[in-house]
CSV table of C-alpha atoms in Angstrom, one decimal:
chain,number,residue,atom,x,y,z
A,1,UNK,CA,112.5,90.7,110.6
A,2,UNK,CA,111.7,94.2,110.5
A,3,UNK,CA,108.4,95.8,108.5
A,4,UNK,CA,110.5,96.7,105.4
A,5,UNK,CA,112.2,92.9,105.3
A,6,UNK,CA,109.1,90.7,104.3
A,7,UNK,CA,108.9,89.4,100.8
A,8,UNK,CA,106.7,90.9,99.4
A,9,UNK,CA,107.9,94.6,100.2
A,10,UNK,CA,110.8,93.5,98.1
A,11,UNK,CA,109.1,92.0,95.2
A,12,UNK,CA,109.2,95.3,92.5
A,13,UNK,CA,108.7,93.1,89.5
A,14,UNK,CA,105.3,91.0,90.6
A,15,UNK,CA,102.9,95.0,90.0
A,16,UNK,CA,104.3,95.6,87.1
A,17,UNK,CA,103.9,92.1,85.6
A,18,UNK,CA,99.7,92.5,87.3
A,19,UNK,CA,99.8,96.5,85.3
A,20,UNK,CA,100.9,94.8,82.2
A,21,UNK,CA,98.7,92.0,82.0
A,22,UNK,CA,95.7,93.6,82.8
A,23,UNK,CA,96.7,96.9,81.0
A,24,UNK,CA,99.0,96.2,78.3
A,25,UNK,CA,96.9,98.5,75.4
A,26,UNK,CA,97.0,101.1,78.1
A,27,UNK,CA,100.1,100.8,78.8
A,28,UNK,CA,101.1,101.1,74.9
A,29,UNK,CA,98.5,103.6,74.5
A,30,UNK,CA,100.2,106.2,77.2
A,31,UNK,CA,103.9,105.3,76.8
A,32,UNK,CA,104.2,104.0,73.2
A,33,UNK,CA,101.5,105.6,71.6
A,34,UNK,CA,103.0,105.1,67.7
A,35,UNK,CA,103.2,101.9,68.1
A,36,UNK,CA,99.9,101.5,69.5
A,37,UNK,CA,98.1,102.8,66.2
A,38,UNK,CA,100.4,99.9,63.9
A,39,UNK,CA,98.5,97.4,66.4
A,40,UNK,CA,94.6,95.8,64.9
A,41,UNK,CA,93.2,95.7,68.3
A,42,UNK,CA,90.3,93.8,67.0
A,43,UNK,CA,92.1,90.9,66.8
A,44,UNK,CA,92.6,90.7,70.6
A,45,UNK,CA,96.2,89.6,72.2
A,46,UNK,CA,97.7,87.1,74.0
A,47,UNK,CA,100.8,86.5,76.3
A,48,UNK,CA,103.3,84.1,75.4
A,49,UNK,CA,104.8,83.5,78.8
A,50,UNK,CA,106.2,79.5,77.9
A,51,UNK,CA,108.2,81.3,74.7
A,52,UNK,CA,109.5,83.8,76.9
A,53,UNK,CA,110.7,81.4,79.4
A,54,UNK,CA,112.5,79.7,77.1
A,55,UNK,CA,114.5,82.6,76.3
A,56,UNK,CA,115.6,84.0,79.6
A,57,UNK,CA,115.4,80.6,82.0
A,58,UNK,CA,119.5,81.7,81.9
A,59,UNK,CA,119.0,85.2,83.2
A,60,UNK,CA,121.1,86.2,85.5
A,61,UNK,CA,120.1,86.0,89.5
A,62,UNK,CA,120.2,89.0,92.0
A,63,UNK,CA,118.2,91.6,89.3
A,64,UNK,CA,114.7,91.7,89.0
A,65,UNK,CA,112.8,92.6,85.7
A,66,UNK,CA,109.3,92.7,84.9
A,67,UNK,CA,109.2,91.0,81.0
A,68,UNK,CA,106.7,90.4,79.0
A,69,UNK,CA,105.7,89.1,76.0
A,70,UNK,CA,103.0,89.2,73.8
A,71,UNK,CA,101.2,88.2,70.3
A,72,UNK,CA,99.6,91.0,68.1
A,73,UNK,CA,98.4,91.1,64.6
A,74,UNK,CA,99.8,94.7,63.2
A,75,UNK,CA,97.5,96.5,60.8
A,76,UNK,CA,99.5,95.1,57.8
A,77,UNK,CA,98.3,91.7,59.1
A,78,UNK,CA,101.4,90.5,59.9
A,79,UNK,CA,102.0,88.6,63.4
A,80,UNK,CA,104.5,90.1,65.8
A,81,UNK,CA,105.7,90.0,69.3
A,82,UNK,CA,106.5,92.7,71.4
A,83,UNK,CA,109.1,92.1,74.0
A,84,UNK,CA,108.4,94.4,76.9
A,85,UNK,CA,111.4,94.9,79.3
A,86,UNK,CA,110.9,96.9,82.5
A,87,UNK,CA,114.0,98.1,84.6
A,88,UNK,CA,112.0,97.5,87.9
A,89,UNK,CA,114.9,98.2,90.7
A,90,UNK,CA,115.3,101.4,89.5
A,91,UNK,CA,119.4,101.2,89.4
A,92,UNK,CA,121.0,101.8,86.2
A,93,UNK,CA,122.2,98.8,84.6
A,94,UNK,CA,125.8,99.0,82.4
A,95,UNK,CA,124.8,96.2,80.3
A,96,UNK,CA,120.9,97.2,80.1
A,97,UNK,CA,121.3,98.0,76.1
A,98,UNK,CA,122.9,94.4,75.6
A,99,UNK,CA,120.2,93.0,77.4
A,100,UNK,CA,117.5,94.0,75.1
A,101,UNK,CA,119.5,92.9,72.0
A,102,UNK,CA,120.3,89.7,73.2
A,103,UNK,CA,116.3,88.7,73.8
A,104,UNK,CA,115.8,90.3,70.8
A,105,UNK,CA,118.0,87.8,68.9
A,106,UNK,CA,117.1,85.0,71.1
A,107,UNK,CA,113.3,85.3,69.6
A,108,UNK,CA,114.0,85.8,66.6
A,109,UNK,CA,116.4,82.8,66.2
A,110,UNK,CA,114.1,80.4,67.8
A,111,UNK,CA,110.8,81.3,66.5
A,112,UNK,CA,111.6,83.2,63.2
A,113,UNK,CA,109.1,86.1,64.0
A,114,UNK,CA,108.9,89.9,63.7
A,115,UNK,CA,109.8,90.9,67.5
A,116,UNK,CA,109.5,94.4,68.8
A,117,UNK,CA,111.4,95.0,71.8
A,118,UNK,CA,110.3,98.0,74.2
A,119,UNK,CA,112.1,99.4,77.7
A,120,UNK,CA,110.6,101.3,80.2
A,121,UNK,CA,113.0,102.6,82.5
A,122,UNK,CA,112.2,103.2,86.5
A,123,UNK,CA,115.4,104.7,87.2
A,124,UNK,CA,115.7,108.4,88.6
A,125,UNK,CA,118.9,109.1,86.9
A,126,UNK,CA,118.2,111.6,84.1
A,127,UNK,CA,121.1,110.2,82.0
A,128,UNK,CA,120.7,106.8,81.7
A,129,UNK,CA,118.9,106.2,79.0
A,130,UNK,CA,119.7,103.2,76.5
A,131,UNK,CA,118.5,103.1,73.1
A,132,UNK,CA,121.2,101.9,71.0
A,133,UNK,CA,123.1,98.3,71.3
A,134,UNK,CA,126.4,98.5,69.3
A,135,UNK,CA,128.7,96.4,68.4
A,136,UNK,CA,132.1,96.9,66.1
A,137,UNK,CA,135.3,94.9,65.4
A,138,UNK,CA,137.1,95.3,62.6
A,139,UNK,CA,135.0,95.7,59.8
A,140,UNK,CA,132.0,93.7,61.1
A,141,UNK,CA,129.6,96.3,62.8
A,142,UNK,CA,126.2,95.6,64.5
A,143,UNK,CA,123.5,98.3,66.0
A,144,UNK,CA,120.6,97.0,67.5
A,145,UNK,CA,117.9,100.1,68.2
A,146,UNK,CA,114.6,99.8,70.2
A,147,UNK,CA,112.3,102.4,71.7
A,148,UNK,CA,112.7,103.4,75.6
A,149,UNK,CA,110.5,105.3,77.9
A,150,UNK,CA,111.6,107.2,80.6
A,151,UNK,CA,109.3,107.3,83.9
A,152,UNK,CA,110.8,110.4,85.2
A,153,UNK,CA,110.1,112.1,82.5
A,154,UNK,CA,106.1,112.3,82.9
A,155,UNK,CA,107.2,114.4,86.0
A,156,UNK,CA,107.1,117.2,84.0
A,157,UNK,CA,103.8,116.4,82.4
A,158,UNK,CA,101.9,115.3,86.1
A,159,UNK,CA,98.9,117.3,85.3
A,160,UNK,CA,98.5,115.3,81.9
A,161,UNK,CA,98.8,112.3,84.1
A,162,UNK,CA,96.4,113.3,86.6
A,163,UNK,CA,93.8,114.1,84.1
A,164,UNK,CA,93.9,111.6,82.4
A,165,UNK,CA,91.6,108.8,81.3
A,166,UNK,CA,94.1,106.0,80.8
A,167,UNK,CA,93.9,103.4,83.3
A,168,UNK,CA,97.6,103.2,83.3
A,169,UNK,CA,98.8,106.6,84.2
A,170,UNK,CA,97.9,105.5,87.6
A,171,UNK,CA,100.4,102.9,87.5
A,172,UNK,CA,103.2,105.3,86.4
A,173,UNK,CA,102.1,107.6,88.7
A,174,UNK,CA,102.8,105.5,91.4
A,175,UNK,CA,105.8,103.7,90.0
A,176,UNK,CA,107.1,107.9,90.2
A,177,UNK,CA,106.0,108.2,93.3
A,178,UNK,CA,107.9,105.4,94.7
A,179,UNK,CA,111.0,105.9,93.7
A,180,UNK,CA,110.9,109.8,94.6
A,181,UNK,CA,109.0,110.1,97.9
A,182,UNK,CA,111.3,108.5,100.4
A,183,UNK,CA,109.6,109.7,104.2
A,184,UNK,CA,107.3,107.5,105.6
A,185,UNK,CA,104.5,110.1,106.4
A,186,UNK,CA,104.8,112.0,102.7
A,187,UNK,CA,104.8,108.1,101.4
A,188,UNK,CA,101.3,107.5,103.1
A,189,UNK,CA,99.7,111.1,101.9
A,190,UNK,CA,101.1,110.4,98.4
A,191,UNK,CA,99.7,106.5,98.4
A,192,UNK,CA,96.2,108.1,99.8
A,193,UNK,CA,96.0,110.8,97.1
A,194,UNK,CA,96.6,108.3,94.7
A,195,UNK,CA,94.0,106.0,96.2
A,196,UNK,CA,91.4,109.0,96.2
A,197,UNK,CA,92.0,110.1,92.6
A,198,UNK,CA,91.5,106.0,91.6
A,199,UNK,CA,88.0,106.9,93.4
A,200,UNK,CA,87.3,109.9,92.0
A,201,UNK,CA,87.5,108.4,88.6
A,202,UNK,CA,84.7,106.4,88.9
A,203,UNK,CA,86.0,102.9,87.6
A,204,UNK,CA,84.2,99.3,88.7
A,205,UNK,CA,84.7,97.6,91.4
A,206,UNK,CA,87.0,95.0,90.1
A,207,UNK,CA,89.0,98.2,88.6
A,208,UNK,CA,89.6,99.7,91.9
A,209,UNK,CA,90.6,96.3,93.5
A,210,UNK,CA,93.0,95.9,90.8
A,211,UNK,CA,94.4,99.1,90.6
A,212,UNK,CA,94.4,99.2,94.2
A,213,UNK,CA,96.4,96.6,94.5
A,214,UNK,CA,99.0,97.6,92.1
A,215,UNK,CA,99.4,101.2,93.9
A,216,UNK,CA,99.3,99.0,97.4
A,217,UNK,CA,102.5,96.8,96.3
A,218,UNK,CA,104.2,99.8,94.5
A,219,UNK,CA,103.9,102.3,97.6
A,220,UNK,CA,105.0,99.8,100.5
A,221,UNK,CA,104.6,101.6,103.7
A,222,UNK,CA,105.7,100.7,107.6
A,223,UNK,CA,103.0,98.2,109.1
A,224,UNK,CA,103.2,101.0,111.6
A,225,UNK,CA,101.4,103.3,109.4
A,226,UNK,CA,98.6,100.9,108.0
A,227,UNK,CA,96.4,102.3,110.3
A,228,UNK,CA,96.4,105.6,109.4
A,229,UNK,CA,96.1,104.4,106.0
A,230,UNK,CA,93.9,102.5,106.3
A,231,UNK,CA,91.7,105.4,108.0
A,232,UNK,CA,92.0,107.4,105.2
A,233,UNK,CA,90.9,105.0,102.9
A,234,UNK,CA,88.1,104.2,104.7
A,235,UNK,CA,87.2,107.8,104.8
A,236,UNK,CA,87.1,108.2,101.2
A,237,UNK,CA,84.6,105.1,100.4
A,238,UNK,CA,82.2,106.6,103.2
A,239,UNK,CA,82.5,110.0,101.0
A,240,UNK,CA,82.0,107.8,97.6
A,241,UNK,CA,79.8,105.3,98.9
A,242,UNK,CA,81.9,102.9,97.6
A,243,UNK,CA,83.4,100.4,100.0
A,244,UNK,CA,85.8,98.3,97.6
A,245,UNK,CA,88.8,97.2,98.7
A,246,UNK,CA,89.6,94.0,100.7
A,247,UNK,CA,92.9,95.2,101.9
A,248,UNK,CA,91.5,97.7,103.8
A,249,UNK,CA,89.2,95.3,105.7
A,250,UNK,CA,92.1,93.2,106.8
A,251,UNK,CA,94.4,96.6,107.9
A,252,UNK,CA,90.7,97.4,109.9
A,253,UNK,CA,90.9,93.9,111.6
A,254,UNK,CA,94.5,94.5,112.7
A,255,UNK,CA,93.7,98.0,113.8
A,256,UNK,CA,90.8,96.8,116.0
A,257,UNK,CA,92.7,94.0,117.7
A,258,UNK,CA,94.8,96.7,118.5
A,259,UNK,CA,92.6,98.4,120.0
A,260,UNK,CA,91.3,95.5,121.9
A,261,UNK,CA,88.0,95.1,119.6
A,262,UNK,CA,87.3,91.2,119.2
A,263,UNK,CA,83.8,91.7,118.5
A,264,UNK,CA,82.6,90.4,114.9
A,265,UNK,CA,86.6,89.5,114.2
A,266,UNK,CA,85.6,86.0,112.8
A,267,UNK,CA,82.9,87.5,110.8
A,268,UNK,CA,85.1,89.8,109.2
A,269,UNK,CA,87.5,87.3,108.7
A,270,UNK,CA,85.1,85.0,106.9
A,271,UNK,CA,83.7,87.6,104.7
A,272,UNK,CA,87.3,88.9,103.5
A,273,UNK,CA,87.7,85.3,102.3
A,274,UNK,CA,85.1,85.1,100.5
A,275,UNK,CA,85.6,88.4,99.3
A,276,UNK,CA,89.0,87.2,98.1
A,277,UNK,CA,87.5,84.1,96.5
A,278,UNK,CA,85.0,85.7,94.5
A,279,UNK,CA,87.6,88.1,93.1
A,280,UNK,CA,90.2,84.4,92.2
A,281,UNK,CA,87.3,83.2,90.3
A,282,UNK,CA,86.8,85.6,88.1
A,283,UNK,CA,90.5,86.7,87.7
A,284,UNK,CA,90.4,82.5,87.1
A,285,UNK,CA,87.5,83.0,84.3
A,286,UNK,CA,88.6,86.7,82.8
A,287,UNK,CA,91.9,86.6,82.5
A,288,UNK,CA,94.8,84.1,81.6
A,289,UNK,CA,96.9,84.9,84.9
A,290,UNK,CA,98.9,81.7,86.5
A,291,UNK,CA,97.5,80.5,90.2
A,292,UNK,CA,100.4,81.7,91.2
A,293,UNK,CA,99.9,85.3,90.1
A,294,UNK,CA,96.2,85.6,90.9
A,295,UNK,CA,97.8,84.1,94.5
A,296,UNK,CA,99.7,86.8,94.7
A,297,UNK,CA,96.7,89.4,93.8
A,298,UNK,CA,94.3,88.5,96.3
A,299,UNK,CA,96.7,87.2,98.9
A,300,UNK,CA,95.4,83.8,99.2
A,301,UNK,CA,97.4,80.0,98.9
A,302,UNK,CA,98.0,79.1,96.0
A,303,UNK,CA,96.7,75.8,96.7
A,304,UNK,CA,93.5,77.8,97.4
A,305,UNK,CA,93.4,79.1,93.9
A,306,UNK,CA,94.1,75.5,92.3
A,307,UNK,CA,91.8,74.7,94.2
A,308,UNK,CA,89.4,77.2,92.9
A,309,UNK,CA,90.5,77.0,89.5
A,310,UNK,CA,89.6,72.9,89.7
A,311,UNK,CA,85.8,73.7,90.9
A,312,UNK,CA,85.7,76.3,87.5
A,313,UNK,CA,86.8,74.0,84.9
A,314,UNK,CA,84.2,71.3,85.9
């Protein structure tokens, strides 16, 4: 199996589904900002992953898309959904637009609630973009409209991006740079700028993990090049006295059995566990991720995260 053919290089859908959940006012604050002012924020959120399930457990095989679903109270004080459906391959779809109506109609008949579906569309083709789901025979006519947003489009605006203060201009950034930057080497400088300006932005520790992480799975780079990356990232915690991220420790650990350097291995083994741990648990008490998500996140078992999750709750 080569470096590009292991699972989790070919996972798109799993960062985006870690952005939204941790991010999901940013994320309606930079992309959909009109609908983020019709939202009373003081009444918190929650994800309604069961309900979604039971709408798309049908879903066709061999596409992957990063949905999600979640409960708001609008400013008129009425409950509503929102339906977020992200085109993660980046391929145009033909039937994309029919899609979106029929989880829209799906909701509605089952739970009888105001549901506001929303696309955000990875793609680098400046054509494709869906709005509009119509249907006509006869004299029976149906349109179906919902709001899109266009990666590819913040392109033009990369400053805005870059000087941002939203959390999840990151994200797109690198979502961008993913689909555009196709060398190896350019992939690696654009991952480490990214990395840097996450840095330079001064967020908490279990910010940069997090974000880290997303950029890490979005930007997948040759195990050949971890090194290098790994180099520079341990360049710019030295320079920010900040020395985060667990990934890099493991990439080090490689590099310096490389290199022949057993030394201190099983010490720095233990202490990325336990690293790895500490962040499970409070993903476990913070957030209301699966095991299997927070699994994913910190690269441990998920019987390790049960396990943790068990030792919480009593």
């Amino acid at each position: 199996m080569s470096d590009q053919e292991d699972s989790r290089r070919s996972d798109h859908d799993s960062p985006w589904k870690m952005a939204l959940e941790a991010y999901f006012q940013e994320f309606l604050g930079l992309l959909f900002p009109a609908i983020h002012k019709q939202v009373d924020w003081s009444k918190g959120y929650s994800f309604l992953d069961k309900e979604l399930q039971q709408i798309t457990a049908d879903a066709e095989s061999g596409r992957r898309y990063a949905d999600k679903l979640i409960k708001v109270a609008a400013l008129d004080g009425i409950e509503t959904w929102v339906l977020i459906h992200v085109e993660v391959q980046g391929e145009p779809e033909e039937n994309f637009a029919e899609r979106m109506f029929t989880y829209q109609y799906r909701l509605r008949d089952r739970y009888n609630i105001d549901v506001v579906s929303l696309a955000v569309l990875a793609d680098t083709r400046e054509s494709f973009r869906p709005t509009t789901f119509h249907y006509q025979r006869w004299e029976c006519a149906l349109s179906f409209t919902f709001p899109t947003a266009k990666l590819i489009d913040w392109e033009a605006h990369w400053a805005e991006l870059e000087a941002s203060d939203n959390v999840f201009a990151l994200v797109v950034m690198a979502q961008i740079q993913a689909k555009r930057v196709k060398e190896n080497a350019s992939r690696k400088d654009t991952k480490v700028t990214l990395i840097r300006l996450l840095y330079d932005r001064g967020y908490s520790r279990e910010q940069v993990l997090r974000l880290f992480n997303i950029i890490d799975w979005m930007i997948q780079l040759p195990r050949s090049l971890d090194p290098e990356f790994a180099q520079a990232v341990y360049t710019i915690q030295e320079e920010k006295h900040m020395p985060y991220v667990n990934t890099i420790e493991r990439l080090g650990i490689e590099k310096g059995e490389k290199l022949g350097i057993e030394k201190g291995r099983q010490e720095a083994v233990h202490r990325v566990l336990e690293s790895k741990r500490s962040a499970a648990r409070k993903l476990i008490a913070r957030t209301e991720m699966d095991d299997q998500m927070i699994a994913d996140i910190e690269e441990l078992p998920v019987e390790e995260v049960e396990k943790l999750r068990a030792e919480i709750q009593h």
